[in-house]
Short mmCIF file of C-alpha atoms in Angstrom, two decimals:
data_model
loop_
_atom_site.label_atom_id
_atom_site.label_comp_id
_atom_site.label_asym_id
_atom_site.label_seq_id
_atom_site.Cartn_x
_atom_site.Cartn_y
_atom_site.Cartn_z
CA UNK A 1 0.00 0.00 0.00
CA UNK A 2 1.22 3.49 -0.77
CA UNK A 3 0.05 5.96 1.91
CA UNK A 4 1.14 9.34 0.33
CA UNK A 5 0.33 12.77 2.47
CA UNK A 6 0.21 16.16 1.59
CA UNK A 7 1.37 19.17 4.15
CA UNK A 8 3.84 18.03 6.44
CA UNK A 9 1.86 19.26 9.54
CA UNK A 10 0.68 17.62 13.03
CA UNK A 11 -2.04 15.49 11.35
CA UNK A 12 0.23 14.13 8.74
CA UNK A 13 3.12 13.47 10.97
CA UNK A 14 1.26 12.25 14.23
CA UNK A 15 -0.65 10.30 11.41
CA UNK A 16 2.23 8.49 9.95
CA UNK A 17 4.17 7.77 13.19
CA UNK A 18 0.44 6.44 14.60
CA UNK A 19 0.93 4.05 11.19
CA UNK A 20 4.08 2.55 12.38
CA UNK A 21 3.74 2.19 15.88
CA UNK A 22 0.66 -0.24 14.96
CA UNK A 23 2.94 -1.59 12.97
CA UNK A 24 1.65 -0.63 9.76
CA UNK A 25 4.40 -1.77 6.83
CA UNK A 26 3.12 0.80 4.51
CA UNK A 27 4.68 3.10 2.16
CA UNK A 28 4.45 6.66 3.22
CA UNK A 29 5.62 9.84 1.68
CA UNK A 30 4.87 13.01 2.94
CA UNK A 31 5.18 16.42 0.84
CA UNK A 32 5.54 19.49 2.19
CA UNK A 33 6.30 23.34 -0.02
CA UNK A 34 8.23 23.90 3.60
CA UNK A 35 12.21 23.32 3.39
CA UNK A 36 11.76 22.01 6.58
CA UNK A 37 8.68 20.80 9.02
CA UNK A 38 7.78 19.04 12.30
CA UNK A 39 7.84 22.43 14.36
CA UNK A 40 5.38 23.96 16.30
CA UNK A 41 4.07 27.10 14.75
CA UNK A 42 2.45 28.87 18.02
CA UNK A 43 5.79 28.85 19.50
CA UNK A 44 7.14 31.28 17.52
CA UNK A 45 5.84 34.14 20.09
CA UNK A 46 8.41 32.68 22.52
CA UNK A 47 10.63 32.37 19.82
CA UNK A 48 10.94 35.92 19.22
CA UNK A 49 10.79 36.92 22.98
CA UNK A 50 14.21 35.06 23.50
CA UNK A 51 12.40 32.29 25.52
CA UNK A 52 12.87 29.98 22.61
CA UNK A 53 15.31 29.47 19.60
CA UNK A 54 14.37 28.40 16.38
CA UNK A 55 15.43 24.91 16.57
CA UNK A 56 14.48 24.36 19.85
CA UNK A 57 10.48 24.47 17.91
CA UNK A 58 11.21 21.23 16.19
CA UNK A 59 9.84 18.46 17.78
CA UNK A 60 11.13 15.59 15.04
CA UNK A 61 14.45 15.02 12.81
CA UNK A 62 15.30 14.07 9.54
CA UNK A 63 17.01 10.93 11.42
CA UNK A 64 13.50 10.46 12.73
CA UNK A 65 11.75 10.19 9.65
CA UNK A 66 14.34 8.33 8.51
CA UNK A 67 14.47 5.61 11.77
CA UNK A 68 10.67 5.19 10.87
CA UNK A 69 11.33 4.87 7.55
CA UNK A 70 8.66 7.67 6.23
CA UNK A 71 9.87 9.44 2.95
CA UNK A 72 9.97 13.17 3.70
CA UNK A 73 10.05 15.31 0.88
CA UNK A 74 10.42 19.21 1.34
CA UNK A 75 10.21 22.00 -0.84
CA UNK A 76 8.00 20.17 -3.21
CA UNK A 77 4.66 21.42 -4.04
CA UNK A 78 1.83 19.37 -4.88
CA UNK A 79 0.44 21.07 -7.82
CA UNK A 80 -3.22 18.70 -8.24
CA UNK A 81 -4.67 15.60 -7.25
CA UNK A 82 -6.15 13.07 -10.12
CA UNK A 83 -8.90 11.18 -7.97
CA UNK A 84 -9.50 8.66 -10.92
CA UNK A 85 -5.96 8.00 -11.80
CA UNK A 86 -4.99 8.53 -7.51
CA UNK A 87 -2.21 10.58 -8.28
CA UNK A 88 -0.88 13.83 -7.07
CA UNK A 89 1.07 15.88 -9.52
CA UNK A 90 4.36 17.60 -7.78
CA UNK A 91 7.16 19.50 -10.00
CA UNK A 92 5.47 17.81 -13.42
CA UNK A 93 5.56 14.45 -12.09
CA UNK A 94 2.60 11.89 -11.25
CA UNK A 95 2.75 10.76 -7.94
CA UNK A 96 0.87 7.36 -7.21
CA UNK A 97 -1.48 6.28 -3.70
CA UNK A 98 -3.72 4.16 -2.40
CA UNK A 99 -4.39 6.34 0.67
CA UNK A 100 -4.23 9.95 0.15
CA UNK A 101 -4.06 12.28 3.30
CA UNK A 102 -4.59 16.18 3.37
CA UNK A 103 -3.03 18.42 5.75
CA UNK A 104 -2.41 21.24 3.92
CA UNK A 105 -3.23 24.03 7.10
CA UNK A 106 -4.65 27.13 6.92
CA UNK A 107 -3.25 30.77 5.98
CA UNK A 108 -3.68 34.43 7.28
CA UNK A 109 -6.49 36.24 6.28
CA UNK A 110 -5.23 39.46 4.64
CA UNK A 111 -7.50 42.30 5.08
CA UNK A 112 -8.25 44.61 1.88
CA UNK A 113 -7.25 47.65 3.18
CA UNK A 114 -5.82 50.73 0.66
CA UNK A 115 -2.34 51.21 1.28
CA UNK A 116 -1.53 48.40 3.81
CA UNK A 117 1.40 46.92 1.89
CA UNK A 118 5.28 47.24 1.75
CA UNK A 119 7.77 46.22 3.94
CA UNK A 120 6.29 48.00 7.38
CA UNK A 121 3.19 45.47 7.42
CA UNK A 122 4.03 42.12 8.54
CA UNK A 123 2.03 38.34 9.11
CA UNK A 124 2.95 35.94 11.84
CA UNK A 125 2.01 32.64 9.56
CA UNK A 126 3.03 29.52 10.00
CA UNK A 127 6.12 29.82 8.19
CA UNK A 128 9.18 30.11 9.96
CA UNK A 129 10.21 33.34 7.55
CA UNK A 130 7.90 35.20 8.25
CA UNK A 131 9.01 35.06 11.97
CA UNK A 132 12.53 35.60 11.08
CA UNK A 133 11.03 38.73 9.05
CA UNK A 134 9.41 40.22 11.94
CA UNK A 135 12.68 39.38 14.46
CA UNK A 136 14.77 41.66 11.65
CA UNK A 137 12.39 44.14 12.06
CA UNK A 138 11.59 44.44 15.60
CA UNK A 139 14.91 46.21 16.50
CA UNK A 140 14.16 49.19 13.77
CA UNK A 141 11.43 50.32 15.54
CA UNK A 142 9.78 51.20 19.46
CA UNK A 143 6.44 51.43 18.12
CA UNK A 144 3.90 48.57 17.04
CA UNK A 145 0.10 48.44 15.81
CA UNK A 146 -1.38 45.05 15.85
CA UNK A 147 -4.78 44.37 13.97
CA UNK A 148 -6.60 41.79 15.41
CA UNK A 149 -8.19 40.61 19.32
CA UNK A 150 -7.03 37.29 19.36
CA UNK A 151 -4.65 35.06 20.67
CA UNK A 152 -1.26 36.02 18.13
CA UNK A 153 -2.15 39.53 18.42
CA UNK A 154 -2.25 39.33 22.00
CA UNK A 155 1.00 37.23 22.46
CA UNK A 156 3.05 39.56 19.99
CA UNK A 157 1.86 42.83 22.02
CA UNK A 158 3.47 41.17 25.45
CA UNK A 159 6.29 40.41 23.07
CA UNK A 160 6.93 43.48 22.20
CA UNK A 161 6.40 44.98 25.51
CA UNK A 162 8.71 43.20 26.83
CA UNK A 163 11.08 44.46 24.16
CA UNK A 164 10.56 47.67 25.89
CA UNK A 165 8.24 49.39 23.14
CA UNK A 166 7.15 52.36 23.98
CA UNK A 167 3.71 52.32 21.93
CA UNK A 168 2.27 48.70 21.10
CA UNK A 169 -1.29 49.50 20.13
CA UNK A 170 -3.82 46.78 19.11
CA UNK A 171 -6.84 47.72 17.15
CA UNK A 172 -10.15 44.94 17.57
CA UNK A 173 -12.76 45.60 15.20
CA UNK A 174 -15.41 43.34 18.00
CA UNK A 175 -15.82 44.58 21.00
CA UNK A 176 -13.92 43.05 23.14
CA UNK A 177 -10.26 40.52 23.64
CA UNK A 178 -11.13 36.95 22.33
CA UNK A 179 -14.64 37.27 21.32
CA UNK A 180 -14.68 34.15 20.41
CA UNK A 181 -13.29 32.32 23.30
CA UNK A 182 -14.93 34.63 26.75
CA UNK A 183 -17.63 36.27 26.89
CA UNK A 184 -18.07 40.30 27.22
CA UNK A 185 -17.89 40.04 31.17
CA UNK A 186 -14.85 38.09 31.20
CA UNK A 187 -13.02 39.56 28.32
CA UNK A 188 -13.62 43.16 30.27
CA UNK A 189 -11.72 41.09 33.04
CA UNK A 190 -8.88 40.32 30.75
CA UNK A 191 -9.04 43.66 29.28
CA UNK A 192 -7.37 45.07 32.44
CA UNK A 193 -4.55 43.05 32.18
CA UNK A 194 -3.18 44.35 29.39
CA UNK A 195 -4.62 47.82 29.77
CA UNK A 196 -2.03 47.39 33.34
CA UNK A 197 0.79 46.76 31.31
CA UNK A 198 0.56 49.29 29.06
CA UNK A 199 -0.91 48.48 26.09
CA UNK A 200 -3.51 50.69 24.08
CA UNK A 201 -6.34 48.92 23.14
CA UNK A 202 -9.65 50.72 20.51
CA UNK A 203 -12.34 48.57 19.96
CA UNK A 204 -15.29 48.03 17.84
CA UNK A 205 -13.39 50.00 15.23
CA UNK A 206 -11.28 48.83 11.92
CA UNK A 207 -8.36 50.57 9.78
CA UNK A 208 -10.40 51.89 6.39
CA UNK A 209 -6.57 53.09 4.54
CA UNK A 210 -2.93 53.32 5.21
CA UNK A 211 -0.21 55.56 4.32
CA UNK A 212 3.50 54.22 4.49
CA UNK A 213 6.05 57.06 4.40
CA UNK A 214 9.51 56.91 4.82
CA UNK A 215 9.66 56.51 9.04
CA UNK A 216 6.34 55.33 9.90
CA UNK A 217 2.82 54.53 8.70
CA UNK A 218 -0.22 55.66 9.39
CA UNK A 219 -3.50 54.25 9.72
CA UNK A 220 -6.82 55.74 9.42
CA UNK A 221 -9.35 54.02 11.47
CA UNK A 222 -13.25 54.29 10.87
CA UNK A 223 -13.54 55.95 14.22
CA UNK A 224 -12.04 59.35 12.63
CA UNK A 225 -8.56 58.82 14.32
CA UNK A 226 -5.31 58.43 13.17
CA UNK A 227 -2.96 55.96 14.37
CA UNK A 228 1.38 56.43 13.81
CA UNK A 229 3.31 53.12 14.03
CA UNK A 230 6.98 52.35 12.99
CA UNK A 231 5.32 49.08 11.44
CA UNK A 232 2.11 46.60 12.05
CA UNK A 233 1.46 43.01 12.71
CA UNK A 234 -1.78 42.13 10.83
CA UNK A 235 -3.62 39.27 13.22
CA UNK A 236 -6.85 39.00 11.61
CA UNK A 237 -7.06 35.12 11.83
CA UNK A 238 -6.62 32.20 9.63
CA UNK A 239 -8.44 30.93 7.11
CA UNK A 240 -8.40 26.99 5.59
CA UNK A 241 -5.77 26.42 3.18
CA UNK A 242 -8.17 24.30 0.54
CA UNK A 243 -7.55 25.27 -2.48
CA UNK A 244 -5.91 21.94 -3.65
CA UNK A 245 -8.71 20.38 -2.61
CA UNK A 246 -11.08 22.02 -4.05
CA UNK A 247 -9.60 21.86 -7.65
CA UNK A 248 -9.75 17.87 -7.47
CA UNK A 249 -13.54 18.54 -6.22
CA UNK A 250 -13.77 17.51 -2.78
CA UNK A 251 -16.53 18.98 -1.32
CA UNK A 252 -15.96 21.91 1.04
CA UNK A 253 -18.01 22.84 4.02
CA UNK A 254 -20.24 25.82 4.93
CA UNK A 255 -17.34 27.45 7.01
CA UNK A 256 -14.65 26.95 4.01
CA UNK A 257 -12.85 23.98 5.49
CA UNK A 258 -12.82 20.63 3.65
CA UNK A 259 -16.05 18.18 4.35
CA UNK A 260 -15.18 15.26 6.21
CA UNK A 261 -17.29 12.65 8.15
CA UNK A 262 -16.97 10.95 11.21
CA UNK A 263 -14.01 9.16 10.25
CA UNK A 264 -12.27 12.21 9.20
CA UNK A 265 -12.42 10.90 5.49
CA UNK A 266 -13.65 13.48 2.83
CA UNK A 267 -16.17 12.82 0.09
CA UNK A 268 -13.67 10.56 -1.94
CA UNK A 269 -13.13 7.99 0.75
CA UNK A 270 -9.99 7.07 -0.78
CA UNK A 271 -8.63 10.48 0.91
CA UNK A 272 -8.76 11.59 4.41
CA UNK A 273 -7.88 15.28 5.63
CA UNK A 274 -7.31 16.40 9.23
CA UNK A 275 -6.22 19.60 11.30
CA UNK A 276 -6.58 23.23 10.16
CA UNK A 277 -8.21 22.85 6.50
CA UNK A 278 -11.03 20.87 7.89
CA UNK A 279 -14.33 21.21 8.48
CA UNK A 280 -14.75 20.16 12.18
CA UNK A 281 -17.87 20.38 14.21
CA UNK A 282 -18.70 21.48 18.01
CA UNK A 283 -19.05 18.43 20.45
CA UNK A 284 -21.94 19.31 21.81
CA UNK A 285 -24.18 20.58 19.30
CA UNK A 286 -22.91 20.12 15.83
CA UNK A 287 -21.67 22.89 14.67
CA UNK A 288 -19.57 23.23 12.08
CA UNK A 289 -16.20 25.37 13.10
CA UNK A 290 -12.79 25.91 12.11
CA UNK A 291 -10.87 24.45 15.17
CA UNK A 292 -6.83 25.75 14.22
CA UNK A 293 -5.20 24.12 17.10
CA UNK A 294 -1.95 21.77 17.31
CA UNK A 295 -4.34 19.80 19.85
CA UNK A 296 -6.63 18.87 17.31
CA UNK A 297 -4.51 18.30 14.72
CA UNK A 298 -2.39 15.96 16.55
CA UNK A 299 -5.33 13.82 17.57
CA UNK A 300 -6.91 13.90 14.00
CA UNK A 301 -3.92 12.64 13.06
CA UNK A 302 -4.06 9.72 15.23
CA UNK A 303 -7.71 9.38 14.17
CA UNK A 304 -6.53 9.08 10.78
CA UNK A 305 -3.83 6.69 11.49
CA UNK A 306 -5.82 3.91 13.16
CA UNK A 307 -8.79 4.16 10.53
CA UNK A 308 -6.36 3.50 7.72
CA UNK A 309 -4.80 0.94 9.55
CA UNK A 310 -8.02 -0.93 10.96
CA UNK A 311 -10.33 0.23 8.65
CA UNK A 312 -13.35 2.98 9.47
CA UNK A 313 -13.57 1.78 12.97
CA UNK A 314 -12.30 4.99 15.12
CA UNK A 315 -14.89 8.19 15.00
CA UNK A 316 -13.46 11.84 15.64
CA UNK A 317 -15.86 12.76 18.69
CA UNK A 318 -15.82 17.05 17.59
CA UNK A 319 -14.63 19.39 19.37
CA UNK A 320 -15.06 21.53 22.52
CA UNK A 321 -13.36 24.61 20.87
CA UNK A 322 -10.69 23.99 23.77
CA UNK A 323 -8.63 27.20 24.50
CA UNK A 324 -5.39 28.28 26.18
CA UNK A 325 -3.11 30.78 26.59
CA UNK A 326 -0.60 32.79 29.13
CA UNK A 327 -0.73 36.68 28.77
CA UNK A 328 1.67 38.61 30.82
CA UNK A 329 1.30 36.11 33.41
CA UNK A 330 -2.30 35.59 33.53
CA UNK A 331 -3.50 32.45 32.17
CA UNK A 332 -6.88 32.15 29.80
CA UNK A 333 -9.08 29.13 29.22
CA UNK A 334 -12.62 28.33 27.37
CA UNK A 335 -13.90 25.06 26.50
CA UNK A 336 -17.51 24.94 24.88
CA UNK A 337 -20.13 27.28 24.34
CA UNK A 338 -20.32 31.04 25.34
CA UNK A 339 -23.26 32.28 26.89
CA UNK A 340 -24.11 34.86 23.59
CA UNK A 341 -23.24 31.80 21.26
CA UNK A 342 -25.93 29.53 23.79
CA UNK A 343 -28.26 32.22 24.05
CA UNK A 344 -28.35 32.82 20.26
CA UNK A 345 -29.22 29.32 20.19
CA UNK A 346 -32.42 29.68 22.22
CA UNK A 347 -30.89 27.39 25.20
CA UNK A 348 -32.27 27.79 28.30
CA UNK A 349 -29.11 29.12 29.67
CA UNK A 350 -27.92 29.49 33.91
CA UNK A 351 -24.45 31.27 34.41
CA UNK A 352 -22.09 31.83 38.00
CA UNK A 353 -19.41 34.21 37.82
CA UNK A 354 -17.25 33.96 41.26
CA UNK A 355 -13.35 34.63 42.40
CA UNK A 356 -11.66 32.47 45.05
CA UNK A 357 -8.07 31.53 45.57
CA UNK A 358 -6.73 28.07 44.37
CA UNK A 359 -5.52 27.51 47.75
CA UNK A 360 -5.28 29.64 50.92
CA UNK A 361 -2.77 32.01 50.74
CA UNK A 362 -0.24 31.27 53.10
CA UNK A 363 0.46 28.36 50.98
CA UNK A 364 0.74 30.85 47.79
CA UNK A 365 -2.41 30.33 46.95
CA UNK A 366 -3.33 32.43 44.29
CA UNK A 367 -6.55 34.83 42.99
CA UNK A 368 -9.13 33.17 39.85
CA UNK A 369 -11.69 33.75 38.00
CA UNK A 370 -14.13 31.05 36.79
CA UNK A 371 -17.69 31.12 34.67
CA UNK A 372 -19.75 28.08 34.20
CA UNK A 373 -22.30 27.70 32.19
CA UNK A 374 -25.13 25.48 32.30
CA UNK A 375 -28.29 24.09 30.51
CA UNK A 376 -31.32 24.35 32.41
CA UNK A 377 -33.23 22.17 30.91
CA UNK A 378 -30.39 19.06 30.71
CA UNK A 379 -29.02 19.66 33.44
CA UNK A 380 -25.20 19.93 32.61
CA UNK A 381 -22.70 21.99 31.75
CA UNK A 382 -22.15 23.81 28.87
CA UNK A 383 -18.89 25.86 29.02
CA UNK A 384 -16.23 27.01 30.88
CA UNK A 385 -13.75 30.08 31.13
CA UNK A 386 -11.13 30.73 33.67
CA UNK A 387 -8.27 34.04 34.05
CA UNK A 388 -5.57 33.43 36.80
CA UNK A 389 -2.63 31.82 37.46
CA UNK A 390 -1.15 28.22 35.17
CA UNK A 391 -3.16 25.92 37.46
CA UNK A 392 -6.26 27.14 35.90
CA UNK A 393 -5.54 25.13 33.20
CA UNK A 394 -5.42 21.89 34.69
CA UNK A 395 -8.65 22.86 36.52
CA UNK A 396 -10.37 23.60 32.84
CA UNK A 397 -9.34 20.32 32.07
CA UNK A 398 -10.76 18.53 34.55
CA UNK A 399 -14.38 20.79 33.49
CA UNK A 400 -13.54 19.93 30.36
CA UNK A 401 -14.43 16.57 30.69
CA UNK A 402 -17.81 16.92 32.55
CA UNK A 403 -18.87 19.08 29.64
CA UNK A 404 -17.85 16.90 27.11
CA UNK A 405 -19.31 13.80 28.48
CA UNK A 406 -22.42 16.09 29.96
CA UNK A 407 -22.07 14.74 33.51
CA UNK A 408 -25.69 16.36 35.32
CA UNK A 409 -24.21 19.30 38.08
CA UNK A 410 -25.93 16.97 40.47
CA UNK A 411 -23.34 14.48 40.03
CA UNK A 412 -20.62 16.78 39.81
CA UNK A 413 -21.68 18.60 43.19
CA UNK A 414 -20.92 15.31 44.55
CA UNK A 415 -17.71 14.55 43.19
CA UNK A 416 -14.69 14.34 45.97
CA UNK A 417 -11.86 16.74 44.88
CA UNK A 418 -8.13 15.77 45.73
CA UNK A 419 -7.54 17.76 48.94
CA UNK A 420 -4.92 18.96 51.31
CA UNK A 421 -3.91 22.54 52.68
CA UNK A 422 -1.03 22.97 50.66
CA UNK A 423 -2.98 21.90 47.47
CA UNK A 424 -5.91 23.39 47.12
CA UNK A 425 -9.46 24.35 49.15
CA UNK A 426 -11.64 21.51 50.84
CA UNK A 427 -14.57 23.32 49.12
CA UNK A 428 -13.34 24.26 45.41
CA UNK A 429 -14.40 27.45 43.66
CA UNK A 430 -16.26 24.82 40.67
CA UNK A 431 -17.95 22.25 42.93
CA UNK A 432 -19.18 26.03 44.62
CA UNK A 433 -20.03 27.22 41.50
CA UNK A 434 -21.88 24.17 40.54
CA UNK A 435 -24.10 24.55 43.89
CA UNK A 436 -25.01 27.90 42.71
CA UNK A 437 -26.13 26.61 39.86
CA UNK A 438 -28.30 23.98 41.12
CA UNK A 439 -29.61 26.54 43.38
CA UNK A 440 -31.01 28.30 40.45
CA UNK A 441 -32.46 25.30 39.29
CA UNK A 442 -34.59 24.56 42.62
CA UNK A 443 -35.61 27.99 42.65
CA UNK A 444 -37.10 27.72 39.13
CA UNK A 445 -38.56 24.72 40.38
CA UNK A 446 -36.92 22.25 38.33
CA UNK A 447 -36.66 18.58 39.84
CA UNK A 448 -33.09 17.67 40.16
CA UNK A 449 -32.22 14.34 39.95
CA UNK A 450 -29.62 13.55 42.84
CA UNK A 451 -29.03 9.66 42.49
CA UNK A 452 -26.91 8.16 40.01
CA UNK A 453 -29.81 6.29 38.36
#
């Protein structure tokens, strides 16, 4: 069997190395326009903060590919795919496979805005160079305008804060930071911390035209000011990269990324497709969404893997639109649905907003945030966000998993929580939460169903 895939990111490689750990004797090439792959492109952030060098991104070796005997080929473009002869055409020559996976990513969305060109705009894809660009450039200059609210934008203005910029500005055409990951109430919360730290934040406005001169740029918002900047980071998000597979007519979703069903195959089932330039869809409802995360594409790739290898027989469950990040120290985490998103949905929707400690603080406990959000009707949770210190991530994962298997609040308020003084509160800020919102539901005079059956 020839096993040939096309992209050279997480899916592909998680995908192939899933192949040969079940033992899979397979051919497998992978082809990638990169000259080289098997990094991880959110790191580059850290990367240009000095936290991280380039190669330390790299998470696999040519040896590796080598020692698992998959054929990497870089810097090769794969110009078309020919479903009825299963080829793929790359530098005029017909490529053969039985198995044919895409993983081609996704790319910056480039906003048409008059003037915004030249050398003092720059994009934070995930190609190395254009990191390497934006490390030449970030010397030349002390002041930065990012476009965009979300989480590149964000991580680039602490970046270059910390590169002691006197003026990092970032303009948000929604209303508030991470629209779609927190609500308003909690992205106001957020809002402060980078407000504190001195960056300038407009939103609910956009840039209409730009003017590059010879020291600076301007840009001309559609509130009637004027913004000055020695250069700007454009962070308007991603879009799927499907343009490959659209020429060879796979069908492609409502939300632009490339149809696939359960089994992560597309409409030709001879080719499956996984990560960014899919089509994914929301755990818990259905909906369709773009889910760009290395977390996803790693585990579509091992989705992939074991249904080539055993046949169909391993479903991708959706996703939870799972969310992390650290900001000047504060950590961020969502998983699910936000209360406008539920609302908008015509769920009957309960929501607790409190702020407790993770532990008491003579044992350095330390101050978080926490909104849960619950169906009234089902009686379980439907989301989750959380600001505070790194240990807020571990606790979103452990919500994480009540929402995605929709264990009813009246089980969780029963749940025993690891305990001890030094660890963490007898009575913890979710279980608390939880009881609020079971409150709510005996006061709308809902049954609630304590036992287990």
């Amino acid at each position: 069997m020839k096993i040939v895939m096309v992209g050279g990111g997480g899916a592909c490689i998680v995908g192939a190395n899933t192949l040969r750990v079940l033992g899979n004797p397979a051919q497998i090439d992978i082809y990638t326009r990169r000259d080289r792959t098997a990094y991880t492109p959110c790191e580059q952030p850290f990367v240009l903060r000095d936290i991280l060098s380039f190669n330390d991104m790299f998470y696999a070796t040519p040896s590796w590919f080598e020692r698992k005997r998959i054929g990497l080929h870089t810097e090769k473009n794969v110009d078309s795919i020919d479903r009825e002869k299963k080829t793929i055409k790359v530098d005029g020559k017909d490529i053969p496979y039985d198995i044919l996976v895409i993983n081609t990513g996704a790319r910056n969305k480039m906003p048409d805005i008059p003037g915004l060109t030249g050398d003092r705009v720059q994009y934070l894809t995930t190609e190395l160079n254009s990191a390497k660009k934006i490390e030449s450039i970030m010397p030349k200059g002390k002041r930065a305008v990012i476009l965009g609210g979300g989480i590149i934008g964000l991580e680039m203005a602490e970046t270059l804060i910390k590169k002691a910029y006197s003026s990092v500005s970032m303009i948000v055409s929604s209303a508030s930071l991470l629209s779609q990951q927190l609500d308003p109430d909690m992205g106001e919360k957020f809002y402060h911390v980078l407000k504190d730290k001195g960056v300038s934040l407009r939103f609910s406005t956009s840039v209409v035209r730009a003017e590059s001169g010879k020291d600076e740029i301007k840009l001309f918002l559609s509130n009637g000011e004027t913004v000055e900047a020695d250069w700007v980071l454009v962070a308007k998000g991603i879009i799927p990269d499907v343009e490959l597979a659209r020429d060879a007519g796979l069908k492609i979703g409502k939300t632009g990324g490339i149809e696939v069903n359960q089994y992560l195959q597309t409409s030709d089932p001879c080719i499956y497709a996984g990560g960014d330039c899919i089509e994914a869809w929301n755990m818990l409802n259905g909906e369709k969404t773009i889910t760009a995360l290395a977390t996803h594409s790693n585990r579509n790739g091992r989705v992939i893997g074991r249904n080539i290898h055993f046949g169909n027989t391993v479903p991708f469950l959706g996703s939870l639109n799972t969310f992390g990040a650290e900001i000047f120290g504060t950590t961020v985490v969502s998983a699910g649905i936000k209360e406008t998103a539920a609302k908008k949905e015509g769920l009957e929707v309960l929501s607790v907003v409190r702020k407790a400690t993770t532990r008491k603080k003579m044992f350095n406990g330390k101050d978080f945030w926490a909104k849960l959000l619950a169906d009234s009707n089902k009686q379980t949770l439907l989301g989750v966000q959380m600001l505070g210190p790194r240990e807020v991530s571990r606790i979103g994962e452990r919500v994480l998993l009540m929402i995605g298997e929709e264990i009813p609040l009246a089980r969780i308020s029963q749940y025993e929580t690891i305990f001890s003084p030094p660890l963490s509160n007898a009575y913890d800020l979710i279980t608390n939460e939880v009881d609020i919102l079971i409150g709510e539901l005996l006061k709308m005079g809902k049954s609630v169903k304590w036992l287990r059956k």
